Short mmCIF file of C-alpha atoms and ligand atoms in Angstrom, two decimals:
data_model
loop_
_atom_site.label_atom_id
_atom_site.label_comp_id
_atom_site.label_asym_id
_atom_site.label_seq_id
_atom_site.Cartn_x
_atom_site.Cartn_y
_atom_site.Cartn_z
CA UNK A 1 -10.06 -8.35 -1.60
CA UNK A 2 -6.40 -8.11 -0.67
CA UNK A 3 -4.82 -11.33 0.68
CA UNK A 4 -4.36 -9.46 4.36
CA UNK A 5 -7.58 -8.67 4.50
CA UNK A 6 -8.70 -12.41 3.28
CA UNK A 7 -6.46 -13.47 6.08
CA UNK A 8 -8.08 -11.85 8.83
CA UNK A 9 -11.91 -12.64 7.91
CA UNK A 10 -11.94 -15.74 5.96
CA UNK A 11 -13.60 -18.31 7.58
CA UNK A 12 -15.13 -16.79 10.77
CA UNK A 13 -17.62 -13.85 11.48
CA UNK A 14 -19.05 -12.74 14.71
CA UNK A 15 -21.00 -16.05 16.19
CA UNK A 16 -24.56 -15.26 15.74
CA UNK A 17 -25.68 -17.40 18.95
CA UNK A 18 -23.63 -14.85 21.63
CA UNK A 19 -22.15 -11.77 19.29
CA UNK A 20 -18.34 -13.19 20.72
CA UNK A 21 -15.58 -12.10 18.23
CA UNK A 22 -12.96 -14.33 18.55
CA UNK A 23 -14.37 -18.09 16.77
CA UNK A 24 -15.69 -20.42 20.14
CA UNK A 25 -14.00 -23.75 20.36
CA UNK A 26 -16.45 -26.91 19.57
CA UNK A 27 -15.30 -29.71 21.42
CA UNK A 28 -18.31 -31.64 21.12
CA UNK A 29 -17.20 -35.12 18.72
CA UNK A 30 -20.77 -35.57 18.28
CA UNK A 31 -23.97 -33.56 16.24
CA UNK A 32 -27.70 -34.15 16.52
CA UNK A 33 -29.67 -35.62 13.73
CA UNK A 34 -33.00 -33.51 13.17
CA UNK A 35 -36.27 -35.36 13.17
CA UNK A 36 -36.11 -36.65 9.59
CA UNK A 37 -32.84 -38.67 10.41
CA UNK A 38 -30.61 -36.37 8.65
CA UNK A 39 -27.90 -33.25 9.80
CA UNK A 40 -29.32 -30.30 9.75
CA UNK A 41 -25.96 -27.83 10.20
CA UNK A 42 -24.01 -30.83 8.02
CA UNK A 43 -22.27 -31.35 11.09
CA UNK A 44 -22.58 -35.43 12.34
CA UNK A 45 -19.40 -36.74 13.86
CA UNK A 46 -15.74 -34.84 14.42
CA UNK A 47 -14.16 -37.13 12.26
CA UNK A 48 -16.07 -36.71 9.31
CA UNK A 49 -16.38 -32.33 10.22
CA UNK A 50 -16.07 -30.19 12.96
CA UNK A 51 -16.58 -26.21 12.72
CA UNK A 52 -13.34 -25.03 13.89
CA UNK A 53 -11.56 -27.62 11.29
CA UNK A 54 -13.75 -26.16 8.49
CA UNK A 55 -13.30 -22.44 9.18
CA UNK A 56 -9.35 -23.31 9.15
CA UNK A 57 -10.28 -24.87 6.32
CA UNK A 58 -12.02 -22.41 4.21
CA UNK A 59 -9.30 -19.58 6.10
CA UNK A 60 -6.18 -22.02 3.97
CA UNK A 61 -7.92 -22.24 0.63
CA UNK A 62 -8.82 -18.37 0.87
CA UNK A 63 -5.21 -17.11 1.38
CA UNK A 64 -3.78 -19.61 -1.12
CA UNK A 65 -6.44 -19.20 -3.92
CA UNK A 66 -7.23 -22.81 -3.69
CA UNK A 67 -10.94 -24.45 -3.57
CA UNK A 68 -10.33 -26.65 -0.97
CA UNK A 69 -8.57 -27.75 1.86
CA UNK A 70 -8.22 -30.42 4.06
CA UNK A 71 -6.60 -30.00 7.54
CA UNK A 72 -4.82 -33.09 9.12
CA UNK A 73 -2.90 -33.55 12.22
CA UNK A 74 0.62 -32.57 11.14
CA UNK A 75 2.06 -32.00 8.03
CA UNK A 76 3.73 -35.45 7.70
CA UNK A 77 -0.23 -36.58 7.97
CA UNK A 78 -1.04 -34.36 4.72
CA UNK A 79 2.06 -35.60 3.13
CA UNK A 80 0.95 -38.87 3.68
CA UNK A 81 -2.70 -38.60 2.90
CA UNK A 82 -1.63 -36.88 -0.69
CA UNK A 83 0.80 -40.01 -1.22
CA UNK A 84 -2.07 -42.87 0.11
CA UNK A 85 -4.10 -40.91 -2.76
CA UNK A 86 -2.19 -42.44 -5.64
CA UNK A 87 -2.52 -46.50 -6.19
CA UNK A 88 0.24 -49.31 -5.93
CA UNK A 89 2.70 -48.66 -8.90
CA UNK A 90 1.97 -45.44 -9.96
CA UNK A 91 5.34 -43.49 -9.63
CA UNK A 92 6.26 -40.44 -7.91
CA UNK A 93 9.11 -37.67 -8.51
CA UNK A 94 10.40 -36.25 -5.77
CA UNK A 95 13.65 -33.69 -4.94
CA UNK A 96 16.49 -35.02 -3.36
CA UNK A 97 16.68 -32.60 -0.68
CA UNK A 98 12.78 -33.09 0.25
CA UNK A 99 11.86 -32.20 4.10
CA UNK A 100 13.38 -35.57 5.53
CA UNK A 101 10.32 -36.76 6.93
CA UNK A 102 9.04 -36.36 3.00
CA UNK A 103 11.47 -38.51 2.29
CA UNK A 104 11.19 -40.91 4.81
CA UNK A 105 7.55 -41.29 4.60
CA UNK A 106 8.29 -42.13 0.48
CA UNK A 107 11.29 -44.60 1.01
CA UNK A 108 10.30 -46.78 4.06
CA UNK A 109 6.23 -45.99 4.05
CA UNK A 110 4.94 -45.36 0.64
CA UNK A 111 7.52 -48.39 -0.38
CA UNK A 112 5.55 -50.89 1.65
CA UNK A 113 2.25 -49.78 -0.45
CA UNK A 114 3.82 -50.18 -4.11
CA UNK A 115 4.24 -46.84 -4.72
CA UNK A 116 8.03 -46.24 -6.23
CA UNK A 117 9.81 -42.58 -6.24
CA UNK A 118 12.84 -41.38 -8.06
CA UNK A 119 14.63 -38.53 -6.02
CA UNK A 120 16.28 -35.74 -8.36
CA UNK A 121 17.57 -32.57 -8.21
CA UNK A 122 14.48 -30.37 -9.06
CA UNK A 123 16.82 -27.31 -9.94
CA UNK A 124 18.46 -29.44 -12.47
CA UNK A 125 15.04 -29.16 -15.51
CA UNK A 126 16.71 -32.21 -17.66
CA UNK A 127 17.54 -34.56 -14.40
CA UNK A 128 13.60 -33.67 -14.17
CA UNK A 129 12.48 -34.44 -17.16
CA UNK A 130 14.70 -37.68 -17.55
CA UNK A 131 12.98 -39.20 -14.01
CA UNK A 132 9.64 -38.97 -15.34
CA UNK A 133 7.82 -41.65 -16.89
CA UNK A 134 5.00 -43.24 -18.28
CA UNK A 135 3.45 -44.20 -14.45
CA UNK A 136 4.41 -40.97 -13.23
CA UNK A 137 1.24 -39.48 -11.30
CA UNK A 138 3.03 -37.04 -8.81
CA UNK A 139 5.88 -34.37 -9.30
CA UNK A 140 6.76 -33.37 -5.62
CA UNK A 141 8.29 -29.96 -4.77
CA UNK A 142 9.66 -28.20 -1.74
CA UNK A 143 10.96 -24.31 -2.43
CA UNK A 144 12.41 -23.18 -0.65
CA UNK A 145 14.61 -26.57 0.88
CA UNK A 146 16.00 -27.69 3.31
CA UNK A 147 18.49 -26.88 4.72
CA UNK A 148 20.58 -25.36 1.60
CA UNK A 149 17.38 -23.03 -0.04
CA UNK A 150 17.10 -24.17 -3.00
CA UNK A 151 14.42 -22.35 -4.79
CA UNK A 152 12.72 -24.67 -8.06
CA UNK A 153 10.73 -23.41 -10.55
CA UNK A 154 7.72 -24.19 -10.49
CA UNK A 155 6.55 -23.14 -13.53
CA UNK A 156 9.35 -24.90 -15.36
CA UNK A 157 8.63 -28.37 -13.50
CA UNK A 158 4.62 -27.89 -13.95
CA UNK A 159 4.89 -27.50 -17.68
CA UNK A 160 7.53 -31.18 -17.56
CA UNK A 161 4.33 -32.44 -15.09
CA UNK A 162 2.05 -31.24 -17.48
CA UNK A 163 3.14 -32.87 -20.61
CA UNK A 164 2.45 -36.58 -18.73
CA UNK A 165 -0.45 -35.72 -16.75
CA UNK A 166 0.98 -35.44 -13.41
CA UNK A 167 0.40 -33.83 -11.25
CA UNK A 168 2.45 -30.98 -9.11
CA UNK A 169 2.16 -31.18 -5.08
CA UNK A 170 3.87 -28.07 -3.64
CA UNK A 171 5.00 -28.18 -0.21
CA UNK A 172 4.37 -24.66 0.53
CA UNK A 173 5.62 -24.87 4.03
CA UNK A 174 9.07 -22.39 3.90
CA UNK A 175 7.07 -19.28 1.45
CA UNK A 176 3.72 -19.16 3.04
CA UNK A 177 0.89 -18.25 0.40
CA UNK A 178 1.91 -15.13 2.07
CA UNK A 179 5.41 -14.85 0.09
CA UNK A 180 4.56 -17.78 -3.10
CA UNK A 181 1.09 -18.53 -4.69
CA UNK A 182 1.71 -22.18 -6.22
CA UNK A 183 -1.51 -22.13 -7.89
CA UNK A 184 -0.62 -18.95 -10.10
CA UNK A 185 2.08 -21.28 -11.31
CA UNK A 186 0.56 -24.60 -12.06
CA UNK A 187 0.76 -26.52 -9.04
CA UNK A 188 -2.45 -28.40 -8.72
CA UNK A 189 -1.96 -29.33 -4.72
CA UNK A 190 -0.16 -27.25 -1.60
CA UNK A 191 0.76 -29.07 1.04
CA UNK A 192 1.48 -27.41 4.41
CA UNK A 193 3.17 -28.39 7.89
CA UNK A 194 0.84 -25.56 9.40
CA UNK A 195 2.85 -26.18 12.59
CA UNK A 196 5.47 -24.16 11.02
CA UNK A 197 4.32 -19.88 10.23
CA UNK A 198 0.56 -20.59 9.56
CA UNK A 199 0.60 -21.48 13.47
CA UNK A 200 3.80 -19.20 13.71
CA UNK A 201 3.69 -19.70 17.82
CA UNK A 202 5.67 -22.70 18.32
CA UNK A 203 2.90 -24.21 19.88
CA UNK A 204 0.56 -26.35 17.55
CA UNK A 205 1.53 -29.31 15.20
CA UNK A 206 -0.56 -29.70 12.23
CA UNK A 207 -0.91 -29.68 8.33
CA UNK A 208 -3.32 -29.28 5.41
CA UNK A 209 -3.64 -30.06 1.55
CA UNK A 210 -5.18 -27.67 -0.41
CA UNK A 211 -6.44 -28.27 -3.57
CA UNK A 212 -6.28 -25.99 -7.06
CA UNK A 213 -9.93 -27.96 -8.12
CA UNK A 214 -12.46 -30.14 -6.48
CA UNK A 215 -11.61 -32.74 -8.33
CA UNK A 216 -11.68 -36.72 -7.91
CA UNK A 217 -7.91 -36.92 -6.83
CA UNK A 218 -8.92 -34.75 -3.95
CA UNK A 219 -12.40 -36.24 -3.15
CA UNK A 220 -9.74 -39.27 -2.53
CA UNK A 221 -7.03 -37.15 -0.31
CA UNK A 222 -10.62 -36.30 2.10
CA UNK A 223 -11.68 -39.88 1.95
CA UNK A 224 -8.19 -40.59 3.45
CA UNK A 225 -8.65 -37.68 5.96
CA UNK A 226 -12.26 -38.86 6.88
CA UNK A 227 -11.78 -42.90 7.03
CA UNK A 228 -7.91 -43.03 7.76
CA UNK A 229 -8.81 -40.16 10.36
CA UNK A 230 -5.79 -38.10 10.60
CA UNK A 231 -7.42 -34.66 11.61
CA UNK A 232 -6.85 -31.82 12.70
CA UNK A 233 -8.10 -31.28 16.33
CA UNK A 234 -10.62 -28.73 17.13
CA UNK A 235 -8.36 -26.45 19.11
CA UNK A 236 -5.19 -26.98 17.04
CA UNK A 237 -7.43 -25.85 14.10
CA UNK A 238 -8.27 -22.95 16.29
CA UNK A 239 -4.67 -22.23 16.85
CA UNK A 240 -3.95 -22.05 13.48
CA UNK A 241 -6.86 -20.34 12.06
CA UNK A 242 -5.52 -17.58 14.62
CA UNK A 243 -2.35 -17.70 13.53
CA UNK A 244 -3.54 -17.34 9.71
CA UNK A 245 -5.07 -13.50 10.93
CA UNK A 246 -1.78 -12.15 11.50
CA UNK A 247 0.38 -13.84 8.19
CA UNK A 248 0.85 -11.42 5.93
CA UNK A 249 2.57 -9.33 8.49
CA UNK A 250 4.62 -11.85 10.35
CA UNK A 251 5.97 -12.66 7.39
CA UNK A 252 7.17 -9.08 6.04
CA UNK A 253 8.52 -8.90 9.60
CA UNK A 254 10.53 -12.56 9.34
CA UNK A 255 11.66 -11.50 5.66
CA UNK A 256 12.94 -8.07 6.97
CA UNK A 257 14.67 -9.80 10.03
CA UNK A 258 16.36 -12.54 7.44
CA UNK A 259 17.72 -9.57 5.11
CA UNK A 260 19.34 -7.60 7.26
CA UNK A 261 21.25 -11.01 9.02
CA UNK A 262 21.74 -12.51 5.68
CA UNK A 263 23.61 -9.93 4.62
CA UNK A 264 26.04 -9.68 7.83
CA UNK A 265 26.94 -12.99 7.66
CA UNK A 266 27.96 -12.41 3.44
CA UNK A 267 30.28 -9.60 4.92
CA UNK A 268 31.66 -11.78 7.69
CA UNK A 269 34.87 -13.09 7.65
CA UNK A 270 34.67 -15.55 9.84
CA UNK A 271 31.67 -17.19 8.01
CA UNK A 272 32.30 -19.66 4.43
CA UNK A 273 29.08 -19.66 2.93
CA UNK A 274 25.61 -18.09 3.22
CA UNK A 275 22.49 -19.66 1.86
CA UNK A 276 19.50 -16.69 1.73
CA UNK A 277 17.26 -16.57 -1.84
CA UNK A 278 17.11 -12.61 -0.90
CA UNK A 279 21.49 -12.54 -1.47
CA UNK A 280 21.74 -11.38 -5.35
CA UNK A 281 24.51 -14.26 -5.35
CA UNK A 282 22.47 -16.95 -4.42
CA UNK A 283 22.27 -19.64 -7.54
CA UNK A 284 18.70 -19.52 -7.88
CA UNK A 285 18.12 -15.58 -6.98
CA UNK A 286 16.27 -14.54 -10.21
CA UNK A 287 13.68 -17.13 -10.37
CA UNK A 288 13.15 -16.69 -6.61
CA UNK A 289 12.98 -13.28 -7.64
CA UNK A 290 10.11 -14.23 -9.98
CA UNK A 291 8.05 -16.56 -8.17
CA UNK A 292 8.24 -15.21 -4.53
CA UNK A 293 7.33 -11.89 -3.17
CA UNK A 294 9.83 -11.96 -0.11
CA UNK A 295 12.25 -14.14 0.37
CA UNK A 296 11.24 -15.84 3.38
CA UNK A 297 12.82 -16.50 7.23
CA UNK A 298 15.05 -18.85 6.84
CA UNK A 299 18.96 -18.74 6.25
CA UNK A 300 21.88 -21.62 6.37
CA UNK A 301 25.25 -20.68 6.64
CA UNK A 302 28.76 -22.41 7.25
CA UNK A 303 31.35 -20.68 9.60
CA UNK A 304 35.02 -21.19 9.04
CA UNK A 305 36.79 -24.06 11.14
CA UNK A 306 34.79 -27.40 10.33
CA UNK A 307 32.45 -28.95 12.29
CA UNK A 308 33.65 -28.56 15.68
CA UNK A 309 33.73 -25.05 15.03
CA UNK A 310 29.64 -24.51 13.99
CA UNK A 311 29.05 -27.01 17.53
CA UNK A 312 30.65 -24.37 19.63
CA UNK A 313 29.16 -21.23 17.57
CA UNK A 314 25.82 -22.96 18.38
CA UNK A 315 26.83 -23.78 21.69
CA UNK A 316 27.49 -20.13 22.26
CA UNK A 317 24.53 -18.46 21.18
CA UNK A 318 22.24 -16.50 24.02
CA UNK A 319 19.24 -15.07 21.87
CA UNK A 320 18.83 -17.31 19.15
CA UNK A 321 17.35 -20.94 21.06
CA UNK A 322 18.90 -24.43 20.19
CA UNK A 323 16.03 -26.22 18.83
CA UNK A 324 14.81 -27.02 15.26
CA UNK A 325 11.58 -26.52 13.89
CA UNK A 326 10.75 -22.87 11.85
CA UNK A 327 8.38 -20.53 11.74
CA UNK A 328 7.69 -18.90 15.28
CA UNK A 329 8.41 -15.37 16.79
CA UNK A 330 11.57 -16.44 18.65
CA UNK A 331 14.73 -17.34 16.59
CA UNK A 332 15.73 -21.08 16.42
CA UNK A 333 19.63 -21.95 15.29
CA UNK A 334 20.65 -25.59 15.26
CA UNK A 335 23.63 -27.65 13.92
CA UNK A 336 21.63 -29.09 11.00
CA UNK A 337 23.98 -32.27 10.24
CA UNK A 338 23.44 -33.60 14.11
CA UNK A 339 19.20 -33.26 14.05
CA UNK A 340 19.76 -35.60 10.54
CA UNK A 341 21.71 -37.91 11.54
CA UNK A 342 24.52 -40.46 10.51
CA UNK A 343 23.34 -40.94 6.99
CA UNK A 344 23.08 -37.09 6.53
CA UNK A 345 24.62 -35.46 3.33
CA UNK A 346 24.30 -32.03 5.04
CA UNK A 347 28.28 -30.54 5.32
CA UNK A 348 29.41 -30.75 9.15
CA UNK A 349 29.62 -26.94 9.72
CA UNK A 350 25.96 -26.15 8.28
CA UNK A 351 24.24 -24.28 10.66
CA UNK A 352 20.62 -23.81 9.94
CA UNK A 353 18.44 -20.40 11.35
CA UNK A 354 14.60 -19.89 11.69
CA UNK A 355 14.68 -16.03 12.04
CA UNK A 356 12.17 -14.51 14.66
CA UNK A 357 10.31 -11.18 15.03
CA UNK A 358 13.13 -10.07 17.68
CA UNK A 359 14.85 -6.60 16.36
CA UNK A 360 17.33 -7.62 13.77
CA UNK A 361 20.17 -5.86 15.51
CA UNK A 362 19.68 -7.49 19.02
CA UNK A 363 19.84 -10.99 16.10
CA UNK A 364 22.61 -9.86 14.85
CA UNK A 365 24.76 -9.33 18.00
CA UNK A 366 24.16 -12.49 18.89
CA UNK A 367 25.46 -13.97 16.24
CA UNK A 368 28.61 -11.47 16.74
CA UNK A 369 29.31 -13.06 19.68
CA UNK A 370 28.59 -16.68 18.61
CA UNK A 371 31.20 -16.13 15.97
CA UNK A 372 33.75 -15.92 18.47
C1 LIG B 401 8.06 -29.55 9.30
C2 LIG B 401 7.88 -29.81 7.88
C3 LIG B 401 7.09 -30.89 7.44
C4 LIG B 401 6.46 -31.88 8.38
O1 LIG B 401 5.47 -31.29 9.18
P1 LIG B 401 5.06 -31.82 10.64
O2 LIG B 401 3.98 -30.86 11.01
O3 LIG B 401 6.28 -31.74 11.51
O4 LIG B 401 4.60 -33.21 10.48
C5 LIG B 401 6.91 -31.06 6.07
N1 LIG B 401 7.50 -30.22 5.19
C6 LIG B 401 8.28 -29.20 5.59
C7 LIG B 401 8.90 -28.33 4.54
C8 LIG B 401 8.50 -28.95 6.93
O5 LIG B 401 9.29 -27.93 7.31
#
């Protein structure tokens, strides 16, 4: 079947007990044993399983042709359980422009537990190849980044992974399976912040691994998710597996959105520098081209007149809403250096978009006006 239709029916059917459509909620931490001692549904304690969690669950590996998935609490949580998978002084690539929780969770966490990381430039195939080494266990990649959308290859950094027998961990979080299928190019593990378009509503934080095989690296990423305990709740699993139905169409609907503002601000005057995959100009265009389907939601872009001058553009903005975050219906805009903070390498003017399901036009205006 199609991935749409995969999307809409994987993991739920009508419940059998009351005919209801729509997946009920099971709230219930708690599952009773049958007479013999054991679990009859395979159901015993929330932790360990909980319907909703496994439907998401089966819903994530279905659209991203993976065999399994386990859902956590928030993306950082998944990041984390992949990274608490690997064993004190094993060795872990990772791109210098990760998701800077990514990065934080590898420098000041991860440290603590043995584990060392060299950051590189994962467009840069030789800078790759250099940083790995004999303990390497884990090539890390985010495409597209953040905030500059940087697209890597993932092909090109699996065969590198490949040759040492490490593995490739894709956070899959900007694409969507809906837009990029990691597994068709040699990723063996997706990682997700679901709270981003999976959930697509702005209203539920969570995350998930998904794994290419059931192998023994990811019986060890659930024992992490079952002991350490980092699930996904019931109802946030709920959210999400809802949000899941409607993917594939959000997501034509944020790529057509981006397109159409990506290329006003390349004709703008008043704006330095655009950063969209979808803009033929873009540095890594032709092997987004190749790996991705669409070219996502998200866009970066510098306005003329420094620093100050991006503040007050984002200062002036009606539609768009100051906050960061991705993924929902409503457009986001933010001043990307200021959410980063002092040690940020992001340039002063960089103003970073999530683009929403509003008409492109009414998007567009906006940013008219914000331009001064
Ligand atoms: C938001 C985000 C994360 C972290 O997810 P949380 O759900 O906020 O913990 C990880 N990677 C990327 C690419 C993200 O955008």
């Amino acid at each position: 079947m199609h991935k749409e239709t995969l999307a809409v029916h994987a993991g739920h059917g009508v419940d059998p007990a009351t005919g209801a459509v729509a997946p009920p909620i099971y709230l219930s931490t708690t599952f009773e044993r049958g007479t013999d001692g054991g679990y009859p549904t395979g159901y015993s304690y929330s932790r360990a399983g909980n319907p909703n969690r496994a439907q998401l669950e089966t819903a994530l590996a279905a659209i991203e042709g993976g065999a399994a998935t386990a859902a956590f609490g928030s993306g950082s949580a998944a990041t984390l359980a992949v990274l608490q998978s690997l064993a004190p002084g094993d060795h872990v690539v990772a791109p210098t422009d990760a998701y800077h929780g990514t990065t934080r969770i590898l420098r000041d966490l991860m440290s603590r537990w043995g584990l060392a990381a060299t950051f590189v430039d994962m467009t840069d195939l030789a800078a790759v190849e250099r940083a790995i080494e004999a303990r390497t266990r884990v090539v890390w990649i985010e495409t597209p980044s953040n905030p500059l959308l940087h697209v890597t290859d993932i092909a090109a950094v699996a065969a590198i992974a490949g040759a040492v027998g490490a593995r490739v961990v894709c956070d899959n979080t900007w694409a969507t399976p809906a837009l990029q299928q990691p597994f068709a190019h040699g990723a063996d593990l997706v990682v997700h912040s679901t709270t981003k378009y999976l959930g697509g509503h702005s209203d539920v934080l969570s995350g998930a691994v998904v794994a290419k095989a059931e192998d023994d690296f990811f019986a060890r990423v659930r024992e992490v998710q079952a002991v350490g305990g980092g699930v996904a709740a019931p109802f946030d699993s709920w959210l999400v597996a809802r949000g899941i139905r409607s993917l594939h169409w959000r997501m034509r609907g944020h790529v057509v959105n981006a397109a159409a503002v990506a290329a006003f601000l390349r004709d703008d005057q008043r704006v330095e520098a655009t950063y969209y995959p979808g803009l033929p100009d873009h540095p890594n265009h032709a092997v987004a081209a190749r790996q991705m389907s669409g070219f996502g939601g998200m866009i970066s872009f510098q306005p003329r007149g420094g620093s100050a001058n991006a503040l007050a553009v984002v200062g002036r903005a009606r539609l768009f809403i100051r906050a960061t975050s991705l993924g929902g219906t409503e457009s986001l805009i933010e001043h990307r250096a200021s959410v980063e903070g002092p040690q940020t390498r992001t340039p002063g003017n960089l103003i970073r978009m999530s683009i929403g399901l509003e008409h492109a036009d009414d998007l567009i205006a906006d940013l008219d006006q914000a331009l001064g």
